[in-house]
Amino acid sequence: MAGAACLRLSGDWTLAHHGALAQQLQTLQPPLPAECQIDCSELGALDTAGASLLQQLLGSERLQQLSQDSSALTPERRALLAAVARAMQATAAQAAAPAGSAIGDLLEQAGRAMQGFWRHGVGLSGFIGLTLETGLRLLPRPRRWRLTAFAAQLESTGLDALPIVALLTFLVGAVVAFLGATVLSTFGASLYTVHLVAFAFLRELGVLLAAILVAGRTASAFAAQIGSMRANEEIDALRVMGLDPVELLVLPRVLALLFALPILGLVAMASGVAGGMLVCALQLDISPAMFLSVIEQQIGLRHFVVGLSKAPVFAFLIAVIGCLEGFKVAGSAQSVGEHTTSAVVQSIFVVIVVDAVAALFFMEMGW
């Protein structure tokens, strides 16, 4: 270093010489002043370890300038120095970032969650529109209807789900009737257990329980099936062949669930009422004939219609959410699992929210 005006770099600045070079740098008291010139004409080998030592000696800005101005460096070494300078600048900026407060972090997380919820809502709305547009476009073209795929999906989503739906709703009906009998018998109103079971299953629980079971069983299947196809690039192959994945994969599943869920809801209503009727016969000495007579005479048909009218809405939302999450799969097994779980959670959440809104609406309308 001549007259504190020029620093000549020589030898190999590599990992093998890192310890000796670091000791020499301590005597120079880095960073060097701005007026000090750098001579790289005798510089030997250079790697990232040596470049990091140069950054400590010169600073990130001087190292960036050296990578741009020095004519003694090859293009490869200039690129290496520039990359090290940018990386060290980014690290220094992260280290210098002020620590956020707890309230600020909480508000930030809430804002990110709201942004994600908004983006998901927009994406779901767009996919619903795309599905409806494809269905209306194919409606006047019977030759393009996928009846075989529709029948296969109808068997998978409807027929195969009948046993579990019937068993679960039967047991829930028995539990509801038992609770009603326990409470109402203390007031001498055991007969109203029939009304409780009938109102609960015809209006709310029958279709709701069936929809929740379908959301856990069918939405996950749709997401996993389409997600696996996306991971294996089968959907890309369909597009290359000029085929529409929405027409081939989404519409048969949506239509099959639109037919299957009302049937499952009807089975759930009948099973729940049957479970309540069994408990009433065993605990309250209310015969099945009397049970059915009370339902026929005092429970209006509108309750059955109101309950069953929600089934197509639930079916459409569950099918669309399951298919959309399948199309979001990024291409790995982990992504398939994450989006399958997301499809189940979203479907159950949407079903419960829509059911609550519908209950408030029907109550205000007096139906």
mmCIF file of C-alpha atoms in Angstrom:
data_model
loop_
_atom_site.group_PDB
_atom_site.id
_atom_site.type_symbol
_atom_site.label_atom_id
_atom_site.label_comp_id
_atom_site.label_asym_id
_atom_site.label_seq_id
_atom_site.Cartn_x
_atom_site.Cartn_y
_atom_site.Cartn_z
ATOM 1 C CA MET A 1 0.000 0.000 0.000
ATOM 2 C CA ALA A 2 1.969 3.048 -1.296
ATOM 3 C CA GLY A 3 1.312 6.345 0.473
ATOM 4 C CA ALA A 4 -2.155 5.146 1.488
ATOM 5 C CA ALA A 5 -3.224 5.845 -2.099
ATOM 6 C CA CYS A 6 -3.178 2.443 -3.817
ATOM 7 C CA LEU A 7 -3.808 -1.123 -2.703
ATOM 8 C CA ARG A 8 -2.419 -3.877 -4.906
ATOM 9 C CA LEU A 9 -4.207 -7.231 -4.703
ATOM 10 C CA SER A 10 -2.060 -10.261 -5.503
ATOM 11 C CA GLY A 11 -2.061 -13.988 -4.991
ATOM 12 C CA ASP A 12 -4.992 -16.378 -4.648
ATOM 13 C CA TRP A 13 -8.043 -15.120 -2.745
ATOM 14 C CA THR A 14 -9.648 -18.484 -2.132
ATOM 15 C CA LEU A 15 -10.999 -20.544 0.746
ATOM 16 C CA ALA A 16 -7.625 -22.271 1.208
ATOM 17 C CA HIS A 17 -5.989 -18.912 2.064
ATOM 18 C CA HIS A 18 -8.932 -17.466 3.969
ATOM 19 C CA GLY A 19 -7.272 -17.533 7.428
ATOM 20 C CA ALA A 20 -4.032 -15.830 6.339
ATOM 21 C CA LEU A 21 -5.872 -13.198 4.295
ATOM 22 C CA ALA A 22 -8.219 -12.435 7.189
ATOM 23 C CA GLN A 23 -5.241 -11.775 9.497
ATOM 24 C CA GLN A 24 -3.703 -9.419 6.940
ATOM 25 C CA LEU A 25 -6.993 -7.529 6.528
ATOM 26 C CA GLN A 26 -7.084 -6.826 10.271
ATOM 27 C CA THR A 27 -3.901 -4.738 9.923
ATOM 28 C CA LEU A 28 -5.538 -2.558 7.241
ATOM 29 C CA GLN A 29 -8.495 -1.579 9.453
ATOM 30 C CA PRO A 30 -11.286 -2.026 6.848
ATOM 31 C CA PRO A 31 -13.172 -0.484 5.223
ATOM 32 C CA LEU A 32 -10.580 1.458 3.243
ATOM 33 C CA PRO A 33 -11.038 5.183 2.606
ATOM 34 C CA ALA A 34 -12.711 6.214 -0.623
ATOM 35 C CA GLU A 35 -9.567 7.844 -2.053
ATOM 36 C CA CYS A 36 -7.606 4.585 -1.925
ATOM 37 C CA GLN A 37 -7.180 3.030 -5.374
ATOM 38 C CA ILE A 38 -7.436 -0.731 -6.005
ATOM 39 C CA ASP A 39 -5.067 -2.550 -8.390
ATOM 40 C CA CYS A 40 -6.298 -6.033 -9.426
ATOM 41 C CA SER A 41 -3.736 -6.703 -12.160
ATOM 42 C CA GLU A 42 -1.835 -9.305 -10.079
ATOM 43 C CA LEU A 43 -4.903 -10.991 -8.556
ATOM 44 C CA GLY A 44 -4.729 -14.769 -8.850
ATOM 45 C CA ALA A 45 -7.596 -17.218 -8.219
ATOM 46 C CA LEU A 46 -10.811 -15.903 -6.709
ATOM 47 C CA ASP A 47 -13.831 -17.625 -5.179
ATOM 48 C CA THR A 48 -16.778 -16.573 -3.007
ATOM 49 C CA ALA A 49 -14.701 -16.776 0.189
ATOM 50 C CA GLY A 50 -12.190 -14.334 -1.250
ATOM 51 C CA ALA A 51 -14.948 -12.109 -2.618
ATOM 52 C CA SER A 52 -16.509 -11.911 0.867
ATOM 53 C CA LEU A 53 -13.126 -10.792 2.267
ATOM 54 C CA LEU A 54 -12.961 -8.113 -0.417
ATOM 55 C CA GLN A 55 -16.422 -6.986 0.622
ATOM 56 C CA GLN A 56 -15.228 -6.617 4.216
ATOM 57 C CA LEU A 57 -12.209 -4.649 2.998
ATOM 58 C CA LEU A 58 -13.951 -2.365 0.528
ATOM 59 C CA GLY A 59 -17.606 -2.385 1.492
ATOM 60 C CA SER A 60 -20.534 -3.435 -0.708
ATOM 61 C CA GLU A 61 -20.693 -0.192 -2.711
ATOM 62 C CA ARG A 62 -16.971 -0.115 -3.515
ATOM 63 C CA LEU A 63 -17.046 -3.803 -4.401
ATOM 64 C CA GLN A 64 -19.998 -3.193 -6.749
ATOM 65 C CA GLN A 65 -18.115 -0.291 -8.335
ATOM 66 C CA LEU A 66 -14.964 -2.398 -8.680
ATOM 67 C CA SER A 67 -16.924 -5.131 -10.486
ATOM 68 C CA GLN A 68 -18.089 -2.524 -13.002
ATOM 69 C CA ASP A 69 -14.967 -0.379 -13.503
ATOM 70 C CA SER A 70 -11.946 -2.644 -13.172
ATOM 71 C CA SER A 71 -10.501 -3.596 -16.561
ATOM 72 C CA ALA A 72 -8.130 -6.135 -15.016
ATOM 73 C CA LEU A 73 -10.966 -8.488 -14.062
ATOM 74 C CA THR A 74 -12.501 -11.081 -16.349
ATOM 75 C CA PRO A 75 -16.295 -11.004 -16.920
ATOM 76 C CA GLU A 76 -16.693 -14.077 -14.702
ATOM 77 C CA ARG A 77 -14.924 -12.400 -11.764
ATOM 78 C CA ARG A 78 -16.924 -9.216 -12.263
ATOM 79 C CA ALA A 79 -20.147 -11.206 -12.113
ATOM 80 C CA LEU A 80 -18.932 -12.988 -8.952
ATOM 81 C CA LEU A 81 -18.047 -9.728 -7.198
ATOM 82 C CA ALA A 82 -21.352 -8.138 -8.224
ATOM 83 C CA ALA A 83 -23.332 -11.119 -6.907
ATOM 84 C CA VAL A 84 -21.479 -11.081 -3.580
ATOM 85 C CA ALA A 85 -21.994 -7.313 -3.244
ATOM 86 C CA ARG A 86 -25.741 -7.615 -3.885
ATOM 87 C CA ALA A 87 -26.091 -10.516 -1.436
ATOM 88 C CA MET A 88 -24.248 -8.651 1.306
ATOM 89 C CA GLN A 89 -26.303 -5.512 0.720
ATOM 90 C CA ALA A 90 -29.537 -7.507 1.014
ATOM 91 C CA THR A 91 -28.298 -9.192 4.211
ATOM 92 C CA ALA A 92 -27.338 -5.846 5.720
ATOM 93 C CA ALA A 93 -30.744 -4.379 4.812
ATOM 94 C CA GLN A 94 -32.543 -7.282 6.512
ATOM 95 C CA ALA A 95 -30.373 -6.978 9.610
ATOM 96 C CA ALA A 96 -31.000 -3.231 9.775
ATOM 97 C CA ALA A 97 -34.771 -3.581 9.455
ATOM 98 C CA PRO A 98 -36.470 -2.329 12.624
ATOM 99 C CA ALA A 99 -38.210 -4.884 14.774
ATOM 100 C CA GLY A 100 -41.989 -4.591 14.506
ATOM 101 C CA SER A 101 -44.276 -4.244 17.465
ATOM 102 C CA ALA A 102 -46.686 -6.975 18.507
ATOM 103 C CA ILE A 103 -49.717 -4.923 17.480
ATOM 104 C CA GLY A 104 -48.138 -4.070 14.131
ATOM 105 C CA ASP A 105 -47.323 -7.726 13.441
ATOM 106 C CA LEU A 106 -50.867 -8.721 14.365
ATOM 107 C CA LEU A 107 -52.353 -6.113 12.035
ATOM 108 C CA GLU A 108 -49.970 -7.209 9.280
ATOM 109 C CA GLN A 109 -51.046 -10.834 9.630
ATOM 110 C CA ALA A 110 -54.694 -9.786 9.614
ATOM 111 C CA GLY A 111 -54.122 -7.747 6.450
ATOM 112 C CA ARG A 112 -52.368 -10.645 4.728
ATOM 113 C CA ALA A 113 -55.213 -12.967 5.726
ATOM 114 C CA MET A 114 -57.788 -10.559 4.314
ATOM 115 C CA GLN A 115 -55.840 -10.254 1.064
ATOM 116 C CA GLY A 116 -55.656 -14.029 0.772
ATOM 117 C CA PHE A 117 -59.372 -14.358 1.514
ATOM 118 C CA TRP A 118 -60.185 -11.736 -1.125
ATOM 119 C CA ARG A 119 -57.996 -13.402 -3.762
ATOM 120 C CA HIS A 120 -59.534 -16.777 -2.990
ATOM 121 C CA GLY A 121 -63.052 -15.350 -3.245
ATOM 122 C CA VAL A 122 -62.283 -13.757 -6.594
ATOM 123 C CA GLY A 123 -60.750 -16.997 -7.872
ATOM 124 C CA LEU A 124 -63.713 -19.061 -6.706
ATOM 125 C CA SER A 125 -66.173 -16.640 -8.310
ATOM 126 C CA GLY A 126 -64.273 -16.804 -11.588
ATOM 127 C CA PHE A 127 -64.191 -20.604 -11.528
ATOM 128 C CA ILE A 128 -67.942 -20.723 -10.816
ATOM 129 C CA GLY A 129 -68.520 -18.459 -13.801
ATOM 130 C CA LEU A 130 -66.286 -20.620 -15.992
ATOM 131 C CA THR A 131 -68.151 -23.771 -14.940
ATOM 132 C CA LEU A 132 -71.564 -22.222 -15.610
ATOM 133 C CA GLU A 133 -70.416 -20.858 -18.965
ATOM 134 C CA THR A 134 -69.090 -24.260 -20.033
ATOM 135 C CA GLY A 135 -72.285 -25.988 -18.907
ATOM 136 C CA LEU A 136 -74.547 -23.557 -20.774
ATOM 137 C CA ARG A 137 -72.384 -23.858 -23.865
ATOM 138 C CA LEU A 138 -72.703 -27.657 -23.861
ATOM 139 C CA LEU A 139 -76.408 -27.739 -22.979
ATOM 140 C CA PRO A 140 -77.675 -27.581 -26.602
ATOM 141 C CA ARG A 141 -75.018 -30.118 -27.735
ATOM 142 C CA PRO A 142 -76.106 -33.549 -26.461
ATOM 143 C CA ARG A 143 -73.352 -35.319 -28.397
ATOM 144 C CA ARG A 144 -70.735 -33.733 -26.160
ATOM 145 C CA TRP A 145 -72.393 -34.781 -22.904
ATOM 146 C CA ARG A 146 -70.142 -37.111 -20.886
ATOM 147 C CA LEU A 147 -72.806 -39.575 -19.761
ATOM 148 C CA THR A 148 -70.364 -42.355 -18.899
ATOM 149 C CA ALA A 149 -68.291 -40.077 -16.682
ATOM 150 C CA PHE A 150 -71.494 -38.705 -15.153
ATOM 151 C CA ALA A 151 -72.754 -42.214 -14.299
ATOM 152 C CA ALA A 152 -69.388 -43.198 -12.787
ATOM 153 C CA GLN A 153 -69.260 -40.069 -10.647
ATOM 154 C CA LEU A 154 -72.897 -40.503 -9.610
ATOM 155 C CA GLU A 155 -72.129 -43.994 -8.342
ATOM 156 C CA SER A 156 -69.010 -42.782 -6.511
ATOM 157 C CA THR A 157 -70.540 -39.694 -4.904
ATOM 158 C CA GLY A 158 -74.081 -40.948 -4.323
ATOM 159 C CA LEU A 159 -74.516 -44.695 -4.160
ATOM 160 C CA ASP A 160 -71.267 -45.410 -2.321
ATOM 161 C CA ALA A 161 -72.038 -42.729 0.272
ATOM 162 C CA LEU A 162 -75.525 -43.994 1.145
ATOM 163 C CA PRO A 163 -74.521 -46.400 3.952
ATOM 164 C CA ILE A 164 -72.403 -43.935 5.920
ATOM 165 C CA VAL A 165 -74.962 -41.126 5.533
ATOM 166 C CA ALA A 166 -77.841 -43.340 6.634
ATOM 167 C CA LEU A 167 -75.957 -44.768 9.616
ATOM 168 C CA LEU A 168 -74.661 -41.427 10.874
ATOM 169 C CA THR A 169 -77.971 -39.595 10.584
ATOM 170 C CA PHE A 170 -79.799 -42.515 12.218
ATOM 171 C CA LEU A 171 -77.505 -42.273 15.232
ATOM 172 C CA VAL A 172 -77.756 -38.477 15.389
ATOM 173 C CA GLY A 173 -81.551 -38.745 15.196
ATOM 174 C CA ALA A 174 -81.509 -41.152 18.124
ATOM 175 C CA VAL A 175 -79.294 -38.774 20.130
ATOM 176 C CA VAL A 176 -81.532 -35.767 19.389
ATOM 177 C CA ALA A 177 -84.627 -37.717 20.405
ATOM 178 C CA PHE A 178 -82.963 -38.953 23.590
ATOM 179 C CA LEU A 179 -81.939 -35.418 24.588
ATOM 180 C CA GLY A 180 -85.410 -34.105 23.776
ATOM 181 C CA ALA A 181 -87.056 -36.849 25.803
ATOM 182 C CA THR A 182 -84.756 -36.198 28.759
ATOM 183 C CA VAL A 183 -85.523 -32.479 28.868
ATOM 184 C CA LEU A 184 -89.168 -32.414 27.790
ATOM 185 C CA SER A 185 -90.267 -35.260 30.053
ATOM 186 C CA THR A 186 -89.565 -33.060 33.092
ATOM 187 C CA PHE A 187 -92.270 -30.671 31.818
ATOM 188 C CA GLY A 188 -94.718 -33.397 30.889
ATOM 189 C CA ALA A 189 -94.273 -32.590 27.190
ATOM 190 C CA SER A 190 -92.678 -35.799 25.965
ATOM 191 C CA LEU A 191 -94.887 -35.806 22.877
ATOM 192 C CA TYR A 192 -93.091 -32.748 21.570
ATOM 193 C CA THR A 193 -90.001 -34.867 21.096
ATOM 194 C CA VAL A 194 -91.631 -35.887 17.821
ATOM 195 C CA HIS A 195 -91.799 -32.239 16.760
ATOM 196 C CA LEU A 196 -88.176 -31.696 17.762
ATOM 197 C CA VAL A 197 -86.902 -34.610 15.695
ATOM 198 C CA ALA A 198 -89.081 -33.789 12.693
ATOM 199 C CA PHE A 199 -88.226 -30.081 12.628
ATOM 200 C CA ALA A 200 -84.518 -30.740 13.177
ATOM 201 C CA PHE A 201 -84.086 -33.271 10.389
ATOM 202 C CA LEU A 202 -86.600 -32.116 7.821
ATOM 203 C CA ARG A 203 -85.500 -28.503 7.971
ATOM 204 C CA GLU A 204 -81.836 -28.443 9.001
ATOM 205 C CA LEU A 205 -79.881 -31.463 10.165
ATOM 206 C CA GLY A 206 -80.765 -33.919 7.420
ATOM 207 C CA VAL A 207 -79.328 -32.007 4.484
ATOM 208 C CA LEU A 208 -76.642 -30.326 6.601
ATOM 209 C CA LEU A 209 -75.182 -33.591 7.896
ATOM 210 C CA ALA A 210 -75.317 -35.130 4.434
ATOM 211 C CA ALA A 211 -73.547 -32.088 2.966
ATOM 212 C CA ILE A 212 -70.825 -32.154 5.638
ATOM 213 C CA LEU A 213 -70.202 -35.850 4.999
ATOM 214 C CA VAL A 214 -70.079 -35.240 1.264
ATOM 215 C CA ALA A 215 -67.727 -32.292 1.800
ATOM 216 C CA GLY A 216 -65.323 -34.514 3.723
ATOM 217 C CA ARG A 217 -65.680 -37.501 1.421
ATOM 218 C CA THR A 218 -66.267 -36.153 -2.075
ATOM 219 C CA ALA A 219 -64.563 -32.750 -2.096
ATOM 220 C CA SER A 220 -61.341 -34.396 -0.954
ATOM 221 C CA ALA A 221 -61.695 -37.047 -3.659
ATOM 222 C CA PHE A 222 -62.239 -34.435 -6.370
ATOM 223 C CA ALA A 223 -59.236 -32.391 -5.220
ATOM 224 C CA ALA A 224 -56.986 -35.451 -4.968
ATOM 225 C CA GLN A 225 -58.017 -36.867 -8.348
ATOM 226 C CA ILE A 226 -57.612 -33.641 -10.300
ATOM 227 C CA GLY A 227 -54.532 -32.687 -8.283
ATOM 228 C CA SER A 228 -52.834 -35.977 -9.131
ATOM 229 C CA MET A 229 -53.624 -35.448 -12.793
ATOM 230 C CA ARG A 230 -52.128 -31.972 -12.600
ATOM 231 C CA ALA A 231 -49.022 -33.263 -10.823
ATOM 232 C CA ASN A 232 -48.566 -35.877 -13.549
ATOM 233 C CA GLU A 233 -49.124 -33.225 -16.271
ATOM 234 C CA GLU A 234 -52.169 -35.080 -17.582
ATOM 235 C CA ILE A 235 -54.228 -31.873 -17.625
ATOM 236 C CA ASP A 236 -51.542 -30.189 -19.734
ATOM 237 C CA ALA A 237 -51.737 -33.148 -22.109
ATOM 238 C CA LEU A 238 -55.508 -32.662 -22.407
ATOM 239 C CA ARG A 239 -54.994 -29.019 -23.345
ATOM 240 C CA VAL A 240 -52.345 -29.977 -25.907
ATOM 241 C CA MET A 241 -54.841 -32.369 -27.502
ATOM 242 C CA GLY A 242 -57.362 -29.526 -27.751
ATOM 243 C CA LEU A 243 -59.675 -30.824 -25.017
ATOM 244 C CA ASP A 244 -61.248 -28.640 -22.331
ATOM 245 C CA PRO A 245 -60.395 -29.866 -18.786
ATOM 246 C CA VAL A 246 -63.468 -28.122 -17.355
ATOM 247 C CA GLU A 247 -65.722 -29.985 -19.779
ATOM 248 C CA LEU A 248 -64.022 -33.333 -19.177
ATOM 249 C CA LEU A 249 -63.297 -33.216 -15.453
ATOM 250 C CA VAL A 250 -65.438 -30.583 -13.751
ATOM 251 C CA LEU A 251 -68.887 -30.756 -15.334
ATOM 252 C CA PRO A 252 -69.451 -34.531 -14.808
ATOM 253 C CA ARG A 253 -68.496 -34.174 -11.146
ATOM 254 C CA VAL A 254 -70.666 -31.102 -10.598
ATOM 255 C CA LEU A 255 -73.713 -32.629 -12.288
ATOM 256 C CA ALA A 256 -73.279 -35.952 -10.487
ATOM 257 C CA LEU A 257 -73.179 -34.224 -7.096
ATOM 258 C CA LEU A 258 -76.177 -32.055 -8.038
ATOM 259 C CA PHE A 259 -78.165 -35.272 -8.493
ATOM 260 C CA ALA A 260 -76.591 -37.212 -5.608
ATOM 261 C CA LEU A 261 -76.808 -34.759 -2.700
ATOM 262 C CA PRO A 262 -80.619 -34.240 -2.806
ATOM 263 C CA ILE A 263 -81.014 -38.022 -2.736
ATOM 264 C CA LEU A 264 -78.560 -38.292 0.145
ATOM 265 C CA GLY A 265 -80.391 -35.472 1.926
ATOM 266 C CA LEU A 266 -83.665 -37.347 1.546
ATOM 267 C CA VAL A 267 -82.067 -40.522 2.924
ATOM 268 C CA ALA A 268 -80.577 -38.518 5.802
ATOM 269 C CA MET A 269 -83.986 -37.075 6.689
ATOM 270 C CA ALA A 270 -85.620 -40.493 6.666
ATOM 271 C CA SER A 271 -82.806 -42.090 8.690
ATOM 272 C CA GLY A 272 -82.777 -39.304 11.272
ATOM 273 C CA VAL A 273 -86.534 -39.518 11.735
ATOM 274 C CA ALA A 274 -86.257 -43.306 11.994
ATOM 275 C CA GLY A 275 -83.628 -42.994 14.723
ATOM 276 C CA GLY A 276 -85.826 -40.567 16.647
ATOM 277 C CA MET A 277 -88.828 -42.828 16.182
ATOM 278 C CA LEU A 278 -86.919 -45.781 17.628
ATOM 279 C CA VAL A 279 -85.940 -43.829 20.756
ATOM 280 C CA CYS A 280 -89.488 -42.543 21.183
ATOM 281 C CA ALA A 281 -90.847 -46.080 20.948
ATOM 282 C CA LEU A 282 -88.358 -47.445 23.495
ATOM 283 C CA GLN A 283 -88.197 -44.551 25.968
ATOM 284 C CA LEU A 284 -91.496 -42.683 25.693
ATOM 285 C CA ASP A 285 -93.924 -45.441 24.644
ATOM 286 C CA ILE A 286 -94.806 -43.450 21.514
ATOM 287 C CA SER A 287 -95.616 -46.035 18.876
ATOM 288 C CA PRO A 288 -94.303 -45.630 15.308
ATOM 289 C CA ALA A 289 -97.882 -45.196 14.085
ATOM 290 C CA MET A 290 -98.476 -42.362 16.522
ATOM 291 C CA PHE A 291 -95.085 -40.861 15.712
ATOM 292 C CA LEU A 292 -95.849 -40.766 11.986
ATOM 293 C CA SER A 293 -99.383 -39.519 12.643
ATOM 294 C CA VAL A 294 -98.085 -36.515 14.577
ATOM 295 C CA ILE A 295 -95.650 -35.702 11.784
ATOM 296 C CA GLU A 296 -98.381 -36.004 9.159
ATOM 297 C CA GLN A 297 -100.871 -33.814 11.006
ATOM 298 C CA GLN A 298 -98.708 -31.168 12.654
ATOM 299 C CA ILE A 299 -95.510 -30.824 10.603
ATOM 300 C CA GLY A 300 -96.053 -28.843 7.421
ATOM 301 C CA LEU A 301 -94.694 -29.934 4.070
ATOM 302 C CA ARG A 302 -92.910 -26.591 3.680
ATOM 303 C CA HIS A 303 -90.278 -27.658 6.222
ATOM 304 C CA PHE A 304 -89.331 -30.602 4.040
ATOM 305 C CA VAL A 305 -89.221 -28.383 0.927
ATOM 306 C CA VAL A 306 -87.114 -25.739 2.694
ATOM 307 C CA GLY A 307 -84.612 -28.341 3.855
ATOM 308 C CA LEU A 308 -84.310 -30.113 0.535
ATOM 309 C CA SER A 309 -84.058 -26.874 -1.456
ATOM 310 C CA LYS A 310 -80.619 -26.209 0.042
ATOM 311 C CA ALA A 311 -79.151 -29.480 -1.235
ATOM 312 C CA PRO A 312 -78.417 -28.357 -4.845
ATOM 313 C CA VAL A 313 -76.699 -25.196 -3.599
ATOM 314 C CA PHE A 314 -74.519 -27.192 -1.220
ATOM 315 C CA ALA A 315 -73.739 -29.735 -3.933
ATOM 316 C CA PHE A 316 -72.659 -27.112 -6.460
ATOM 317 C CA LEU A 317 -70.396 -25.289 -3.995
ATOM 318 C CA ILE A 318 -68.780 -28.492 -2.709
ATOM 319 C CA ALA A 319 -68.053 -29.788 -6.212
ATOM 320 C CA VAL A 320 -66.676 -26.472 -7.469
ATOM 321 C CA ILE A 321 -64.416 -25.985 -4.441
ATOM 322 C CA GLY A 322 -63.055 -29.529 -4.684
ATOM 323 C CA CYS A 323 -62.298 -29.197 -8.402
ATOM 324 C CA LEU A 324 -60.763 -25.735 -8.017
ATOM 325 C CA GLU A 325 -58.388 -26.898 -5.281
ATOM 326 C CA GLY A 326 -57.357 -29.773 -7.528
ATOM 327 C CA PHE A 327 -56.452 -27.348 -10.320
ATOM 328 C CA LYS A 328 -54.351 -25.310 -7.855
ATOM 329 C CA VAL A 329 -51.945 -28.187 -7.180
ATOM 330 C CA ALA A 330 -48.385 -27.126 -7.955
ATOM 331 C CA GLY A 331 -47.012 -30.523 -8.974
ATOM 332 C CA SER A 332 -45.757 -32.295 -5.835
ATOM 333 C CA ALA A 333 -47.269 -34.847 -3.478
ATOM 334 C CA GLN A 334 -47.121 -32.313 -0.652
ATOM 335 C CA SER A 335 -49.138 -29.848 -2.706
ATOM 336 C CA VAL A 336 -51.754 -32.512 -3.419
ATOM 337 C CA GLY A 337 -52.158 -33.163 0.293
ATOM 338 C CA GLU A 338 -52.331 -29.470 1.192
ATOM 339 C CA HIS A 339 -54.992 -28.657 -1.384
ATOM 340 C CA THR A 340 -56.999 -31.776 -0.531
ATOM 341 C CA THR A 341 -57.108 -30.653 3.099
ATOM 342 C CA SER A 342 -57.969 -27.120 1.995
ATOM 343 C CA ALA A 343 -60.859 -28.414 -0.128
ATOM 344 C CA VAL A 344 -62.400 -30.224 2.848
ATOM 345 C CA VAL A 345 -62.025 -27.282 5.222
ATOM 346 C CA GLN A 346 -63.378 -24.751 2.736
ATOM 347 C CA SER A 347 -66.312 -26.953 1.734
ATOM 348 C CA ILE A 348 -67.439 -27.540 5.314
ATOM 349 C CA PHE A 349 -67.000 -23.855 6.145
ATOM 350 C CA VAL A 350 -69.015 -22.724 3.129
ATOM 351 C CA VAL A 351 -71.773 -25.266 3.780
ATOM 352 C CA ILE A 352 -72.234 -24.110 7.383
ATOM 353 C CA VAL A 353 -72.130 -20.413 6.437
ATOM 354 C CA VAL A 354 -74.654 -20.836 3.614
ATOM 355 C CA ASP A 355 -76.912 -22.913 5.854
ATOM 356 C CA ALA A 356 -76.843 -20.218 8.550
ATOM 357 C CA VAL A 357 -77.640 -17.468 6.032
ATOM 358 C CA ALA A 358 -80.457 -19.560 4.536
ATOM 359 C CA ALA A 359 -81.917 -20.257 7.997
ATOM 360 C CA LEU A 360 -81.997 -16.536 8.791
ATOM 361 C CA PHE A 361 -83.533 -15.759 5.407
ATOM 362 C CA PHE A 362 -86.278 -18.390 5.711
ATOM 363 C CA MET A 363 -87.010 -17.296 9.264
ATOM 364 C CA GLU A 364 -87.414 -13.662 8.211
ATOM 365 C CA MET A 365 -89.621 -14.712 5.306
ATOM 366 C CA GLY A 366 -91.791 -16.777 7.625
ATOM 367 C CA TRP A 367 -91.300 -19.971 5.641
#
